Coordinates of C-alpha atoms and ligand atoms in Angstrom, one line a residue:
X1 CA 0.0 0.0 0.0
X2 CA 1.5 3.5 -0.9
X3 CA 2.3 5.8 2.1
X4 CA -0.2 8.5 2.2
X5 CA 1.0 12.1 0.8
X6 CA 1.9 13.9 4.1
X7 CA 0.3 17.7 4.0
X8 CA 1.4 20.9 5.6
X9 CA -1.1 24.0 5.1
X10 CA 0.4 27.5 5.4
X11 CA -2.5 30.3 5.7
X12 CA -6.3 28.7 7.5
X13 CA -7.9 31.7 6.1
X14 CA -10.8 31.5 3.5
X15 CA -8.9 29.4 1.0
X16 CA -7.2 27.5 3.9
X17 CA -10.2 26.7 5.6
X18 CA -11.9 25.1 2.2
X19 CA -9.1 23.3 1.5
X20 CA -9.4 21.7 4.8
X21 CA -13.1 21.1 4.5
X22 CA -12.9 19.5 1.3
X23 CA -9.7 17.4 2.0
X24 CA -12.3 16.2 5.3
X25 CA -15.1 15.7 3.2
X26 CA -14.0 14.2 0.1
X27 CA -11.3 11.8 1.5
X28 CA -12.5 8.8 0.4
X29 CA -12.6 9.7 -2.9
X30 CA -9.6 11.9 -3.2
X31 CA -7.9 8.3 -2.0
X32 CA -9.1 6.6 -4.9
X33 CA -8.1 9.0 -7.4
X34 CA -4.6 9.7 -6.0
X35 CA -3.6 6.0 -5.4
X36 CA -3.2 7.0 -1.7
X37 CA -4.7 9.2 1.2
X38 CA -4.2 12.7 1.4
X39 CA -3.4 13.8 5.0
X40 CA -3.3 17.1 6.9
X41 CA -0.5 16.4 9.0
X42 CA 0.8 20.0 10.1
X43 CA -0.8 23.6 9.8
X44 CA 0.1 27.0 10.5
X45 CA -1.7 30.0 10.7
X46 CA -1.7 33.3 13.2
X47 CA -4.1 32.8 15.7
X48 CA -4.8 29.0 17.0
X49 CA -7.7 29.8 18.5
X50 CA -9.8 30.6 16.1
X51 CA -12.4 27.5 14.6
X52 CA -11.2 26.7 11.4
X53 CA -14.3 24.5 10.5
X54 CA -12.3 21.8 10.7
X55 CA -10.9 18.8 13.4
X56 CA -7.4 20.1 13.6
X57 CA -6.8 17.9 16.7
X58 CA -4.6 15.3 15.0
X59 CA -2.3 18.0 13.7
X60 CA 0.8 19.8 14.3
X61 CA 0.6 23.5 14.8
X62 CA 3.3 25.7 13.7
X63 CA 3.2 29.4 15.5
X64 CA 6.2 29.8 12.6
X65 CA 5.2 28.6 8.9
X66 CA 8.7 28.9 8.0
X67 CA 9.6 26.0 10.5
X68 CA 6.9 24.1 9.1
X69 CA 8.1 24.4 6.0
X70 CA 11.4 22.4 6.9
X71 CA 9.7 19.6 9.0
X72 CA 11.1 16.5 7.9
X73 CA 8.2 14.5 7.9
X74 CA 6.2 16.1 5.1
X75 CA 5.7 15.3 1.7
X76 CA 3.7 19.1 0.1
X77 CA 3.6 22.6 1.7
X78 CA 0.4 24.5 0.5
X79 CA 1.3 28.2 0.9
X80 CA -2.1 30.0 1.0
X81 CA -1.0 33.1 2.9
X82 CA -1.1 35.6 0.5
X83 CA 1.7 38.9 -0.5
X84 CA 4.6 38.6 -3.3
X85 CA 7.0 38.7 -0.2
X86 CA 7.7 38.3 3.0
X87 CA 6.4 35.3 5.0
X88 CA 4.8 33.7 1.7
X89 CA 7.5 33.8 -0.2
X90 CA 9.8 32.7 2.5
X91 CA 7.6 29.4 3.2
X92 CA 7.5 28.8 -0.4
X93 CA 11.7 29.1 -0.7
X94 CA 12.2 27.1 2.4
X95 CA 9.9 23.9 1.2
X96 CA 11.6 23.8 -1.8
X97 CA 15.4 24.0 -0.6
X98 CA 14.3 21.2 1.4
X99 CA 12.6 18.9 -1.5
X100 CA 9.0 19.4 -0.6
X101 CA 6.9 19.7 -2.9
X102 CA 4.8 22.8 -3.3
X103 CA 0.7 24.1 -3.9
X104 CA 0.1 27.8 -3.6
X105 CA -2.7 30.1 -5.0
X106 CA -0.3 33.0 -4.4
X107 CA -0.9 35.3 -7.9
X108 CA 0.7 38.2 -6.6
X109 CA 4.1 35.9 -5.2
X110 CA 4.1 33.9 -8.5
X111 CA 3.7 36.7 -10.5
X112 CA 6.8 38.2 -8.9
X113 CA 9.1 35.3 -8.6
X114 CA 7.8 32.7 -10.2
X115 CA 10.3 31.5 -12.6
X116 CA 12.8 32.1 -10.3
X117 CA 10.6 29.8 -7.6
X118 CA 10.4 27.3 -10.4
X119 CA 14.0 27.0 -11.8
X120 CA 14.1 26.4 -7.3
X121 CA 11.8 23.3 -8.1
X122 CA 13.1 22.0 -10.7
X123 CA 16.9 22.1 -8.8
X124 CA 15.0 19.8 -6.1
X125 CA 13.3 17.6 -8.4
X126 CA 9.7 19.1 -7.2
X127 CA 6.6 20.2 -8.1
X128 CA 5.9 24.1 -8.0
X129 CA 1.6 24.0 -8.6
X130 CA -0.1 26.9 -8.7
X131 CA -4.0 26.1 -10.6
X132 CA -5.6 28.1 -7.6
X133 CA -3.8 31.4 -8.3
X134 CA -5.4 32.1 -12.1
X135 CA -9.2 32.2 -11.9
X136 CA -9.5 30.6 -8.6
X137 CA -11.9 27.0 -9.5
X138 CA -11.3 27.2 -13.3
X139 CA -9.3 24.6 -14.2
X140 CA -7.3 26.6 -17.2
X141 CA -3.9 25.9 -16.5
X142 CA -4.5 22.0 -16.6
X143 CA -5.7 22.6 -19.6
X144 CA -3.3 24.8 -21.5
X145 CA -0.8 22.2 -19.6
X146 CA -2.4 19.2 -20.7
X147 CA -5.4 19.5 -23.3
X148 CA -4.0 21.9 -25.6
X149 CA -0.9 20.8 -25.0
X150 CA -0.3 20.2 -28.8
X151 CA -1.3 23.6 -30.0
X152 CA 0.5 26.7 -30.9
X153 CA -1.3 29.3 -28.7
X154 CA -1.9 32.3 -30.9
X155 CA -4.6 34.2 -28.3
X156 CA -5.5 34.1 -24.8
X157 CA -7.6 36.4 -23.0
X158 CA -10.3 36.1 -20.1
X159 CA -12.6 38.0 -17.5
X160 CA -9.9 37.5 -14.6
X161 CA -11.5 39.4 -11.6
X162 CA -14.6 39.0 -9.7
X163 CA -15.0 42.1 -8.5
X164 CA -14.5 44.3 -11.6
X165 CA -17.2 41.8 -13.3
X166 CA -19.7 43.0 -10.7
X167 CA -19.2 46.1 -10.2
X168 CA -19.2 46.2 -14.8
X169 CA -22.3 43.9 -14.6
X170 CA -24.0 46.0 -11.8
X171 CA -23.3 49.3 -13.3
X172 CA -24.8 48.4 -16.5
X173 CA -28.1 46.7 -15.1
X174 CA -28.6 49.5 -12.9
X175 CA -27.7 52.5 -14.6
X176 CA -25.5 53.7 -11.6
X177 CA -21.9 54.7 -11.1
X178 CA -18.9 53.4 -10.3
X179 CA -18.0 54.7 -6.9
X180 CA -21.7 53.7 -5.8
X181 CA -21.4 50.3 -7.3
X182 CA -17.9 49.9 -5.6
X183 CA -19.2 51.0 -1.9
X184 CA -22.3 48.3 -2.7
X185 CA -19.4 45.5 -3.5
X186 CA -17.7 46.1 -0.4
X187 CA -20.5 46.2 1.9
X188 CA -21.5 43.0 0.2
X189 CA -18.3 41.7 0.8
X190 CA -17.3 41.0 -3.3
X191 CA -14.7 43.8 -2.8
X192 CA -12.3 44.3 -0.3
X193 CA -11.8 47.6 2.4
X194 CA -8.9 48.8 0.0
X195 CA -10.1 47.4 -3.5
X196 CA -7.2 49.2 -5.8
X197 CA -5.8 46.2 -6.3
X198 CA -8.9 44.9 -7.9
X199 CA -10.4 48.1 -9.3
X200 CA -6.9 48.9 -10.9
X201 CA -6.5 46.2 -12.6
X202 CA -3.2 44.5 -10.5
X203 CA -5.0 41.5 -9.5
X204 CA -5.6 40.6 -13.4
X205 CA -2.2 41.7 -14.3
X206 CA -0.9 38.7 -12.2
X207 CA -3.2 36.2 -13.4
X208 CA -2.6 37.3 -16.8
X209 CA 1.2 37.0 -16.6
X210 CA 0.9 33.8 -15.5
X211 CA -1.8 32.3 -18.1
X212 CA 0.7 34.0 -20.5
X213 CA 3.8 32.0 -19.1
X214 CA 2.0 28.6 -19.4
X215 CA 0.2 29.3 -22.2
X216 CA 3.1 30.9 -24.6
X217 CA 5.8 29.1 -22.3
X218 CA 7.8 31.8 -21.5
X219 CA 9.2 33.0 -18.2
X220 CA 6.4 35.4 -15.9
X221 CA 6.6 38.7 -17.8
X222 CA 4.5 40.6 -14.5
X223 CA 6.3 43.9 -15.6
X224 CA 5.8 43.6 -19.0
X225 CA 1.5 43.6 -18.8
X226 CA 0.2 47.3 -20.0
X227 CA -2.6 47.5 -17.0
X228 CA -5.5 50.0 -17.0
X229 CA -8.3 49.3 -14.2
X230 CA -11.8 50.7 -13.8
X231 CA -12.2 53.5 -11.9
X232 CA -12.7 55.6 -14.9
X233 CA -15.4 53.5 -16.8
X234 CA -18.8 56.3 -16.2
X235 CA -22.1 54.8 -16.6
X236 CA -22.3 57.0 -19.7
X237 CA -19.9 54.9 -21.5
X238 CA -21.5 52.0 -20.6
X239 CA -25.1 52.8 -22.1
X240 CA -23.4 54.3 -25.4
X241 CA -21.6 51.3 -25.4
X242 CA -24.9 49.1 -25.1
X243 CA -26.1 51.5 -27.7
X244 CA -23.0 50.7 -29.9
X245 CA -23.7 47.2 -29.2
X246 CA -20.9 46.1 -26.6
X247 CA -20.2 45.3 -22.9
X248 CA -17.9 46.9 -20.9
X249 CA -15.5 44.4 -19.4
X250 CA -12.1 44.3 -17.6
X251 CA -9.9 41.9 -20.0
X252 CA -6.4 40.4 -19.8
X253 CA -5.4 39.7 -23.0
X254 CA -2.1 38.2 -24.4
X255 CA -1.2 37.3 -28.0
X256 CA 1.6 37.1 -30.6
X257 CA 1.6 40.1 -32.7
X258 CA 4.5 40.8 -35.5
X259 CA 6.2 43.1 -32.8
X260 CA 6.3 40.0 -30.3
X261 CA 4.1 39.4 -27.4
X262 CA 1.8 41.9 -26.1
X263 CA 0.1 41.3 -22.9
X264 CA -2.4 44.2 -21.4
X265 CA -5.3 44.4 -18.8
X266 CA -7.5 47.5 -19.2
X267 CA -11.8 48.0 -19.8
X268 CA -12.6 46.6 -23.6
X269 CA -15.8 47.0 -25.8
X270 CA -16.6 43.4 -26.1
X271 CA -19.3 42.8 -28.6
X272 CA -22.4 41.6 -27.3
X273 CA -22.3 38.9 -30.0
X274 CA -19.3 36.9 -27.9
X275 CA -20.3 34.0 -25.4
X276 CA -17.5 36.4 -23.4
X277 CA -19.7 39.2 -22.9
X278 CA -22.5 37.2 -21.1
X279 CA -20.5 36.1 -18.8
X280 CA -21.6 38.3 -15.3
X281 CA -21.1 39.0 -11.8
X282 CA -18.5 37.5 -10.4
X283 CA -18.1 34.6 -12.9
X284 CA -14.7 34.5 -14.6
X285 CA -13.6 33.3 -18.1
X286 CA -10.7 32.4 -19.9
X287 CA -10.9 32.1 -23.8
X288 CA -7.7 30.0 -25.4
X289 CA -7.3 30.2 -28.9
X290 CA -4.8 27.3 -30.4
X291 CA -4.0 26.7 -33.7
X292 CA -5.3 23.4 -34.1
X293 CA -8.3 23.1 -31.0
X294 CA -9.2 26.9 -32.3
X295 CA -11.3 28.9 -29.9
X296 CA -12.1 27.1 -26.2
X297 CA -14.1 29.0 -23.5
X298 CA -14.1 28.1 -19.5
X299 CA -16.0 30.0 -17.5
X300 CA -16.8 29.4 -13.4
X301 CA -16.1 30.9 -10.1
X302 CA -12.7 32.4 -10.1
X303 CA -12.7 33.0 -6.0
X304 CA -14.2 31.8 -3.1
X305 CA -13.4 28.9 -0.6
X306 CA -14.9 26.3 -2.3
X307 CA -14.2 26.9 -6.1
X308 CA -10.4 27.4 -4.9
X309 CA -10.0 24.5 -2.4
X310 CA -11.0 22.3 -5.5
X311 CA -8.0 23.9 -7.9
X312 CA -5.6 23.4 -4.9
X313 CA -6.9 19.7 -4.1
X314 CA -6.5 19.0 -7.8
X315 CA -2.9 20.0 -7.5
X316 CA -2.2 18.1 -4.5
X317 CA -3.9 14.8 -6.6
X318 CA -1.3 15.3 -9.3
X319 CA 1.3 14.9 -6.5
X320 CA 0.0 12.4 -5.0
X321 CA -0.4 10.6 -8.6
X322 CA 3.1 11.4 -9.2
X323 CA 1.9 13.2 -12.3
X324 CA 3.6 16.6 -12.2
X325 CA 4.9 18.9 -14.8
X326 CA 7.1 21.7 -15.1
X327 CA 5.7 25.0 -13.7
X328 CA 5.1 26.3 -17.2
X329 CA 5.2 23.1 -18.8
X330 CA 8.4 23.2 -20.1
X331 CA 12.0 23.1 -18.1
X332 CA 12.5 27.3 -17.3
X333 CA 15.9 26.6 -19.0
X334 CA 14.2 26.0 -22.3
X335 CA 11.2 29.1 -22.3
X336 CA 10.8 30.9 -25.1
X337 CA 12.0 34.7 -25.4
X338 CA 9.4 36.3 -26.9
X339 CA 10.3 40.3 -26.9
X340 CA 7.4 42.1 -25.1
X341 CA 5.4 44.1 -27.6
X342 CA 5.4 47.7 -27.1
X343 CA 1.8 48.9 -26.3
X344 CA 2.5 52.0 -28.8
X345 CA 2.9 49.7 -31.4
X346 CA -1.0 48.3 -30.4
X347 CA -3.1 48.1 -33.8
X348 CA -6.8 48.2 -33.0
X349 CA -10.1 50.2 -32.8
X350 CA -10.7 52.5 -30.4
X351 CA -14.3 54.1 -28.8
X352 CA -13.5 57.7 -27.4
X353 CA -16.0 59.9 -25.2
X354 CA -15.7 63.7 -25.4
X355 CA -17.6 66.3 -23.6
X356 CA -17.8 69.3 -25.6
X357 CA -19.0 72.8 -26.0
X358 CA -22.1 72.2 -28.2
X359 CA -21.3 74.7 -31.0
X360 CA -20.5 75.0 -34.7
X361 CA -17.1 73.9 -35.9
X362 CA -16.5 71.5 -32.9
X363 CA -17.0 68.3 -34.9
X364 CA -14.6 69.9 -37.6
X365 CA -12.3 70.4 -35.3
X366 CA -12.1 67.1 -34.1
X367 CA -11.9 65.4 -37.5
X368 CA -9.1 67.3 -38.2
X369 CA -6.8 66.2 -35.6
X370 CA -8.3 62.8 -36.3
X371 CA -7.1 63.1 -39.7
X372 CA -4.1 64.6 -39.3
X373 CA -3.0 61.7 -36.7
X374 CA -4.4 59.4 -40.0
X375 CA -7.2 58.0 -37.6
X376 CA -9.8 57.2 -39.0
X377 CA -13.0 57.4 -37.5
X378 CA -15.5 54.8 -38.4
X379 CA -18.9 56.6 -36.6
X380 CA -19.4 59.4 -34.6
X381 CA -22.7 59.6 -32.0
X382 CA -23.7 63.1 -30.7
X383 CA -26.9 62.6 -27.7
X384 CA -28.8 66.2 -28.2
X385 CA -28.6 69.1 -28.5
X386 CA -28.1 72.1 -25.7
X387 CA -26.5 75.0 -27.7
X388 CA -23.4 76.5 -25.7
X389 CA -23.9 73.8 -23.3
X390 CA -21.3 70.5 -22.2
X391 CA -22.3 67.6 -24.7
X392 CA -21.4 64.3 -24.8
X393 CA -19.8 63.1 -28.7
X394 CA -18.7 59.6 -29.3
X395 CA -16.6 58.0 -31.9
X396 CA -15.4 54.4 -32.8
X397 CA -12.6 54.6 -35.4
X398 CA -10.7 51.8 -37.3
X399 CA -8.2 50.1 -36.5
X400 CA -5.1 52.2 -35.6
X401 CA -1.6 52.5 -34.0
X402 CA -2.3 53.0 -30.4
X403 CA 0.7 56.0 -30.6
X404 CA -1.4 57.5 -33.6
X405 CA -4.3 57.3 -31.3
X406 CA -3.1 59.1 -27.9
X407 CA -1.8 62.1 -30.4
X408 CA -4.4 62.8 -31.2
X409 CA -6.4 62.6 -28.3
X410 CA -3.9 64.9 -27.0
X411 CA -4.9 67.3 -29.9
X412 CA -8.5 66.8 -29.1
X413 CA -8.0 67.3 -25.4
X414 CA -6.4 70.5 -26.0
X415 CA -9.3 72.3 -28.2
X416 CA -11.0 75.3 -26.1
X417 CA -14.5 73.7 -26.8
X418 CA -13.5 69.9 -25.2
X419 CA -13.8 70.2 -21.4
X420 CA -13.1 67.3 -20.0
X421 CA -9.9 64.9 -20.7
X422 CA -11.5 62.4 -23.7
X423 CA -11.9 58.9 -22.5
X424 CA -10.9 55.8 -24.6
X425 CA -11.8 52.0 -24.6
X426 CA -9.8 49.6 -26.8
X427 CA -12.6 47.9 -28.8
X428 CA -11.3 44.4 -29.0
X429 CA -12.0 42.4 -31.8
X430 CA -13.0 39.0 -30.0
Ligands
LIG501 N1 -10.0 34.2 -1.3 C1 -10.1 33.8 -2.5 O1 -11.1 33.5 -3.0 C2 -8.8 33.5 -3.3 C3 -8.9 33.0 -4.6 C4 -7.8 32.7 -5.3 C5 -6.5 32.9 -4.7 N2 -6.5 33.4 -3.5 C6 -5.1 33.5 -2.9 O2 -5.0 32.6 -1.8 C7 -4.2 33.2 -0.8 C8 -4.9 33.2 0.5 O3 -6.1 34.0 0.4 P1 -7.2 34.0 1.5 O4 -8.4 34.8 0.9 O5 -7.5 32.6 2.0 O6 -6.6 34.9 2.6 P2 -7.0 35.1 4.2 O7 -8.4 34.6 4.3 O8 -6.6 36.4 4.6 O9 -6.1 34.0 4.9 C9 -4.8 34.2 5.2 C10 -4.3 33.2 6.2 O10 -2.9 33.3 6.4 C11 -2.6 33.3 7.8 N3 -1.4 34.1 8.0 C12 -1.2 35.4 7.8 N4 0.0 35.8 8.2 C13 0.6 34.7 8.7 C14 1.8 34.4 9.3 N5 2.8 35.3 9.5 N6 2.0 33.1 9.8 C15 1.1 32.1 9.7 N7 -0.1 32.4 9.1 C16 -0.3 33.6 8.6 C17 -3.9 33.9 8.4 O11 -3.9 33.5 9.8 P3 -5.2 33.9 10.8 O12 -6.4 33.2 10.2 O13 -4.8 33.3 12.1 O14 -5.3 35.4 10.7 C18 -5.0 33.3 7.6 O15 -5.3 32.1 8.1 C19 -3.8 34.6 -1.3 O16 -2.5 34.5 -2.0 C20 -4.9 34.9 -2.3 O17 -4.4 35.8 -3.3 C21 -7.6 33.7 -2.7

């Protein structure tokens, strides 16, 4: 009979504390797929007192996760403490110097120092897993790994935070605006006290870079994601965009363009036509587009207890199977170097929101800088009429060079009869 795989938990918080629930519950079955039990042998969090749902009596407690980290007798540290550095990243170091093998759902720790922790893996002949850290229950990294695993990834983008998909979704069933949307998400507990990492974008930007890495097999590229958040999307650009036809959602996009890889989170026009688009609330989706499997769409709950405690499990199965892979599939000594794409370089079409003096010769004046930047507009939308008064004007254009585009939005910006900075949203042509 195999030994059973001896566990070590770092962090009993919400993810934590559904790992442990589900590792209780499911037991039986977790034994027959992993060709062994799955045992809790040591945790560590900050305060012991506190119920963690779960019978912790059998189990070491570690004031010091680092300590735990070296204990001899375990087989697979799960690190689900949270931050790129400090303690995290220490635990994470430690198990792997000492041949353990390691889970984490850490975004923001692998996003940092991820190849770096995974050249430390592969040095001890361990597993680095990390399905819990992109799109929390979505199993997309298994399936980059393993499903597509014989296609050429040309595209990958995806709907990789909760709370910007709420507070998109709400804002465009209700009419209202962001900062009254936001206050609504945090009182319903969807966003946190400080949400900037969410709202600006961060929090995809590490997902992202990590999809990217497995999906394009290159090393994490954190600093090399263009990122744009929300906090600027009005509920006026969401009803032209419904008018336009599109939804308004937070995107990470990565794909191979002639000028190498670009990879960029920021608001898109998403036409309503795309399965993408109808994906609301806090749901999450990731769209992989291989050369031979074409287009394939996940969508599920990217956070929450549950939905993560089943990517971390699934990790700790693999182990257990003996079934493990490279972090990003491939050794890190053999990751492609694909050059980051410079977002001036960006071709695509652009929506732009102006508000504007409503009198004669405005619309000339735009089209001029438009033309002399060679943008070319495609429509142009103007809500009423107030003569001398502040009017909305929107335009889509084709597609252009994103440096051709802020030119001449700086040209735009500086006419007398535009009073507000003009607001743009890559449309994205999904
Ligand atoms: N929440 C989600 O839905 C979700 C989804 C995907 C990925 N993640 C990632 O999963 C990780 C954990 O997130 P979470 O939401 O579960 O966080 P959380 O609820 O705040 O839990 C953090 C846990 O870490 C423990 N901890 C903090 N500092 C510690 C220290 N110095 N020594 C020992 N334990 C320490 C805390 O102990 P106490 O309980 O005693 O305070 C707590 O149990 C993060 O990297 C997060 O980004 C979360």
């Amino acid at each position: 009979m195999t030994a059973p795989l001896k566990i070590a938990i770092a962090g009993l918080g919400t993810v934590g504390g559904g790992t442990l629930r589900l590792l209780q519950r499911n037991a039986l079955l977790l034994e027959r797929r992993g060709g062994r039990r799955l045992i809790v042998v040591a945790v560590s969090a900050r305060d012991r007192r506190r119920d963690r749902g779960a019978d912790l009596r059998a189990v070491r407690w570690y004031e010091d996760p680092v300590a735990m980290a070296s204990d001899p007798d375990i087989d697979v540290v799960v690190e689900l403490i949270g931050g790129a550095d400090g303690v995290a990243r220490e635990v994470v170091e430690t198990a792997l110097a000492h041949g353990r093998h390691v889970v984490s759902a850490n975004k923001a720790l692998l996003a940092h120092h991820g190849t770096w922790l995974a050249r430390l893996a592969e040095a001890h002949a361990v597993s680095l897993a990390f399905e819990a850290a992109v799109a929390g229950g979505i199993p997309i990294l298994k399936a980059l790994r393993e499903g597509l695993a014989a296609n050429e990834v040309t595209r990958l983008y995806g709907i990789l935070n909760g709370t910007c998909n709420y507070i998109l979704t709400e804002m465009r069933e209700s009419g209202r605006e962001f900062a009254e949307v936001l206050a609504e998400a945090q009182r319903l507990g969807y966003a946190e006290s400080d949400p900037s990492f969410d709202i600006d974008g961060v929090d995809a930007a590490h997902k992202l870079a990590l999809l990217a890495a497995v999906g394009f097999g290159i090393p994490v590229n954190f600093p090399g994601v263009h990122v744009e958040g929300i906090r600027h999307v009005s509920a006026l650009d969401i009803e032209f965009a419904s008018e336009l036809g599109y939804h308004i959602k937070l995107l990470g996009l990565a794909r191979r363009t002639e000028n190498g890889l670009e990879q960029r989170v920021h608001p898109c026009m998403v036409p309503r036509s795309t399965p993408i688009a109808h994906v609301e609330g806090v749901f999450n989706a990731v769209v992989v587009e291989g050369d031979f499997a074409g287009r394939v769409m996940l969508e599920g709950r990217g956070a929450g207890a549950e939905p993560t405690a089943s990517a971390v499990v699934a990790d700790l199965l693999d182990i257990a199977a003996e079934r493990w892979s490279p972090s990003f599939t491939i050794p890190v000594a053999s990751l492609d170097t694909l050059a980051a794409a410079p977002m001036e370089r960006h071709r695509g079409a652009y929506y732009v929101r102006l508000m504007v003096v409503d009198r004669p010769g405005v619309i000339a004046d735009i089209a001029a800088a438009l033309r002399d930047e060679q943008v070319s507009m495609e429509q142009m939308l103007q809500r009423g009429r107030a003569p001398g008064e502040a009017v909305p004007i929107v335009l889509t254009t084709h597609e252009t060079e994103e440096a051709a585009m802020r030119r001449a939005l700086l040209r735009i910006g500086a006419l007398d009869s535009v009073l507000e900075p003009p607001r743009m949203i890559r449309v994205e042509d999904l």
